[in-house]
Structure formats: C-alpha cells, structure tokens
C-alpha cells in the first residue's frame, strides 16, 4: 500500500515544483514588463471640446481645494436686480455642482486659490439674461489660469461667462478623492499652466433637436441633456415637443382637451410648471430653447380631441403621406394635415402659439411647415369651392396661404423658423424668417437662389441625422442609412455648399428623432457624435487634425461619464488611448470609404 502512495506523492511534489517555477517566471515577466497602458501619458496639452480659437499653455500643475477656493463675481451695475441675481446664482451653482461635485475639504496647501469672474457687459442686455435676438449673442471670453492671479474669466455677456466656465471645467482634473492616487484628499488639479484662452464661436446657432412626441422623455433626462450640451458649448435646444404621435404639451388657457386626448398617458405630459423649470435650467447654462408646433402637417394628435377632429385630414389614412415602403404597415397612422378652410384651425394655432409664447421666452419659434401631403385635402369635398372664393389656385398655393396666415398669429416679437427640403422649395415665406434645411446637402445651394432674404440653419440628412442605420419601427432598414459617424458629422463644412462669409447661415443642428431611442439609449446615440458638430462649428475653419479631434472626442466622453451620463466609444480601446498611433499620418481611407 505504501509503495502505491509514494509514487503519487512524488508526482504531486514534482508537479508543485513545476507550477512554482512557472509562477516565478510569470512574476519575473510581470515585473520586467508594464501593463499595456501603464506608461502611456496624457496628451501634452489641455484637451478642450470644442477646440478653442486660441490657447497658450506651459508645463506647471496647480492644485485646487474647492472648499477654500475664493470665487468673486463682478457684474455691471446697469443690470436689473432680477437679472443680476439670476446670473450670480447661475454662476455659483455651476461652480459648486458642475465644476466641483465633491466638496470634501482638504487641509493641504494649494496654489490655485481664486476664481475671478467679470461680466464686462458691453453688449449684455440690462433686463434679459440672454439677448432676445440670437444674432445679438456674444459668446466670446478670455480665460487665464496661473499661480499669481489664479483663474480669471472675462466676457462681455453672460453667455461668454458660461462658455468660459465650460472650458475651465474641462481643464480641471481629478474627482475630489485625491490627486494621483494620494488618499484622503479632495484636491483637484489644473495641468499645463499658465493657460491663456481667447475664444469665440464661428456660428451663432449650434443646436440639438429633441423629439418628445414619438417618445416621451422625463424632465430629468431633458435636464441631463442640457447639462451635457453645455459641456460641448451647444447653445440651442430645439424642442420638437408635439407631432402626429402625441401632444404632451400642457395647454391650460386655450385648449386643455388637446393635451388630455393627445398625450400618450396622463403621466406623459410636460406640465407648464415643468416646462418653466426646464427653460430656467437651460437659461442658467446660457442655452436657448426653441419650441416647435409643426403644422399644417404632422398634426394627427390634435385630431384625437373630438372638438378638433373635423379639421384634421388623413386622420384615418394609414398611407396619408408618401413614405418608403418599409414604413408602411396596415393600421398604423402616419401623418395628418390641418384643413386651412376652417377658422377653427386658426383658433387652435392662435391658442397654442400664445401659450408657447408665455412658456418660452426666446424670440424664435418653429412652425414646421414641411411634409404636407396635399392629397389629404381631397377628403373635403367643399374645399375647392372655398379655394375658388379665396382666389387660391391650387393646393401648393393653399399651403403657402396657410403658412402666411399662421405666421400672423405668432405673439409679438417672435420670429418664425420652418423646415425646408427639396419637397418644400415651392413655398414662400416672409423676409427675415429662418429656414431649417434638412434635405440633401447636394441641394443646399438652392437656398440662396430661392430665398435670398431669409436666414438658414443647416441640418442635412446625409450628415447630421443621428437616428440613421438603427432600422425603422417595423423591422426594416432606416430610410437614411448609413449611420452618420462622428467623422461623417465632423466632415460637414457649410462653406463647401454656401459662401463662407454668408451671414445668412446662422449655424447647424443635429436632429434626434426618437422612434428607437428610449431614455437608456438616448445619450449613447447622441454622444459623442453630436460633439463633433459642436467642435466643427465653434472653431475657425482649419485643416483637419484628426489626432486632436479623437483626443477631444474621447476626453469629452470621459467628462460626461464622470457626470453619470453614458456615451458610446468612438473607436477601439487602443486607438482611443493612443490616438496618434491610429490617426497620426492621415485620415484613413477606410474611414473615407465607409461614408
């Protein structure tokens, strides 16, 4: 028996020695080699999204204790008390909540102890936080950071102050739990100092459109979207609040029954109190909110109210609007159209516009105006007789007449925006109106020929639509494939299609249509792709620095992740960390070919 056991023991001992030897060899190898990214250093310069117009920097590192940081705010005396108080509160809230989310005090000595903010006020309105007119907005600022004067911000308007704070938030590193792994601290760092930034955007309008009719998003989600937009220096949220699918806008003084019948559920309504809160949150970040009531098309939800059912054409026509075949499915409605021959149509528009005017202080209001299926008008057998009496020759003229009348119902001081594409080039507008062009970039040049006295916001479907390539509602392909990648979005340059110095081009916008974007997926489908547009439209036109762009996209994503906002990766882990290895030489042909 013993003779049988000994060989087994000897075998186990030999095996054990073999495993110990392998362990020692592996340990030695681990000691002599670093992990892949252990010795990879951060870029040797401040990574800021969008890239500033001008920046200088050096090699020093300063530390900040948020508890001992002295913040001073200097405002013009000409401001009304309410505006002055709002601006002061907005700045202090941003510093405490966004700039330094962890406020644990640290007794260690620091060398960046002051943050001085001056709103010089040369062009700041006395009685408004933002200028009522978009073109009067000045987002320029200067930011200096050094060990002598501390951090110093100067800007002529509140918008510039908030853009400067957005830049400052991106150069502040650390999470308040200790710098470079030192336990027990709450210090933050600013590297590459002294830093001097002189900055201003190229375009006045840099927007994101959010569709809350096809899918309802919570107030918390919308405020998080605003927070993330501010990081990328977006300045407009275009709120596509209602459409065919639902009417979640609370109407109180005009037609509450439209909301009651048109919303998905009682809970999926934006109360006016909630809207004021969202508008106020946006204003604190110097972001405008532009509401939209698309008409005369895209109004089926209005017809769910029995009182307005008679003015909605193609209410039950599932193929009422000509769309790609993959979108058509029996029993599912598409789009409907208001009947311009009914005075009740304009009672509705007047009521909605007036309530929107009280809820949204911005001078811009979006009236839609596109994708009107004029064959829907055939449902009304009396319409052509009425048109003859009104000297309206055809359905195209009927749409033009409707839009002109709807325009007169806007509250005083409001400026109209309309959707525009190849299918609406027959329409006419009032001088000074704004067209939001969503058609193909190839036809963009027609804008200046057809509408020389209007302004333009560019949202070309072949560059900017974020919902493309995720399929459609019915399991088919999306109508606007392929996906608009971060590079595709960045590659759009307005001056390739319209004159570079054309002041009629206000800016650009990325639309977020929500059929397939629930709250969990929303941010990952927006970010960081949309930031590529913000980056391009902020900075001056320049040769592409792809390595820098990738580093900014990655850094931006990490910044949002630190705030609890999920984003999508733009590349493999290796290329994100060592961007110069993947993108240093030139724009890879594989990227170009995929577009």
PDB file of C-alpha atoms in Angstrom, residues 244 294-300 320-323 334-338 367-377 399 418-427 438-439:
ATOM      1  CA  UNK A 244     -48.628  63.169 -35.164  1.00  0.00           C
ATOM      2  CA  UNK A 294     -45.307  71.580 -36.726  1.00  0.00           C
ATOM      3  CA  UNK A 295     -48.232  72.497 -38.982  1.00  0.00           C
ATOM      4  CA  UNK A 296     -50.249  72.068 -41.111  1.00  0.00           C
ATOM      5  CA  UNK A 297     -48.773  68.552 -41.454  1.00  0.00           C
ATOM      6  CA  UNK A 298     -47.807  66.235 -38.591  1.00  0.00           C
ATOM      7  CA  UNK A 299     -50.913  67.115 -36.586  1.00  0.00           C
ATOM      8  CA  UNK A 300     -52.792  63.829 -36.143  1.00  0.00           C
ATOM      9  CA  UNK A 320     -51.649  59.553 -45.994  1.00  0.00           C
ATOM     10  CA  UNK A 321     -48.065  60.599 -46.516  1.00  0.00           C
ATOM     11  CA  UNK A 322     -45.895  59.059 -49.219  1.00  0.00           C
ATOM     12  CA  UNK A 323     -43.079  57.311 -47.382  1.00  0.00           C
ATOM     13  CA  UNK A 334     -48.519  58.224 -40.490  1.00  0.00           C
ATOM     14  CA  UNK A 335     -49.163  61.937 -40.822  1.00  0.00           C
ATOM     15  CA  UNK A 336     -52.216  64.146 -40.988  1.00  0.00           C
ATOM     16  CA  UNK A 337     -52.866  67.692 -42.164  1.00  0.00           C
ATOM     17  CA  UNK A 338     -54.876  70.600 -40.801  1.00  0.00           C
ATOM     18  CA  UNK A 367     -43.737  76.375 -37.171  1.00  0.00           C
ATOM     19  CA  UNK A 368     -42.780  73.215 -39.062  1.00  0.00           C
ATOM     20  CA  UNK A 369     -44.353  73.557 -42.494  1.00  0.00           C
ATOM     21  CA  UNK A 370     -42.868  70.573 -44.325  1.00  0.00           C
ATOM     22  CA  UNK A 371     -44.108  67.141 -45.457  1.00  0.00           C
ATOM     23  CA  UNK A 372     -47.619  68.356 -46.202  1.00  0.00           C
ATOM     24  CA  UNK A 373     -49.444  65.690 -48.209  1.00  0.00           C
ATOM     25  CA  UNK A 374     -51.743  67.862 -50.266  1.00  0.00           C
ATOM     26  CA  UNK A 375     -53.746  64.836 -51.475  1.00  0.00           C
ATOM     27  CA  UNK A 376     -55.241  64.762 -47.982  1.00  0.00           C
ATOM     28  CA  UNK A 377     -57.170  67.915 -48.860  1.00  0.00           C
ATOM     29  CA  UNK A 399     -50.228  75.611 -48.152  1.00  0.00           C
ATOM     30  CA  UNK A 418     -39.660  76.499 -40.930  1.00  0.00           C
ATOM     31  CA  UNK A 419     -38.424  73.103 -42.042  1.00  0.00           C
ATOM     32  CA  UNK A 420     -37.099  73.119 -45.590  1.00  0.00           C
ATOM     33  CA  UNK A 421     -36.108  70.415 -48.046  1.00  0.00           C
ATOM     34  CA  UNK A 422     -36.393  69.675 -51.746  1.00  0.00           C
ATOM     35  CA  UNK A 423     -40.092  68.915 -51.345  1.00  0.00           C
ATOM     36  CA  UNK A 424     -40.907  72.352 -49.918  1.00  0.00           C
ATOM     37  CA  UNK A 425     -38.958  74.557 -52.331  1.00  0.00           C
ATOM     38  CA  UNK A 426     -42.289  75.745 -53.778  1.00  0.00           C
ATOM     39  CA  UNK A 427     -43.168  77.526 -50.536  1.00  0.00           C
ATOM     40  CA  UNK A 438     -32.910  69.088 -43.571  1.00  0.00           C
ATOM     41  CA  UNK A 439     -32.699  67.892 -47.185  1.00  0.00           C
TER      42      UNK A 439
END
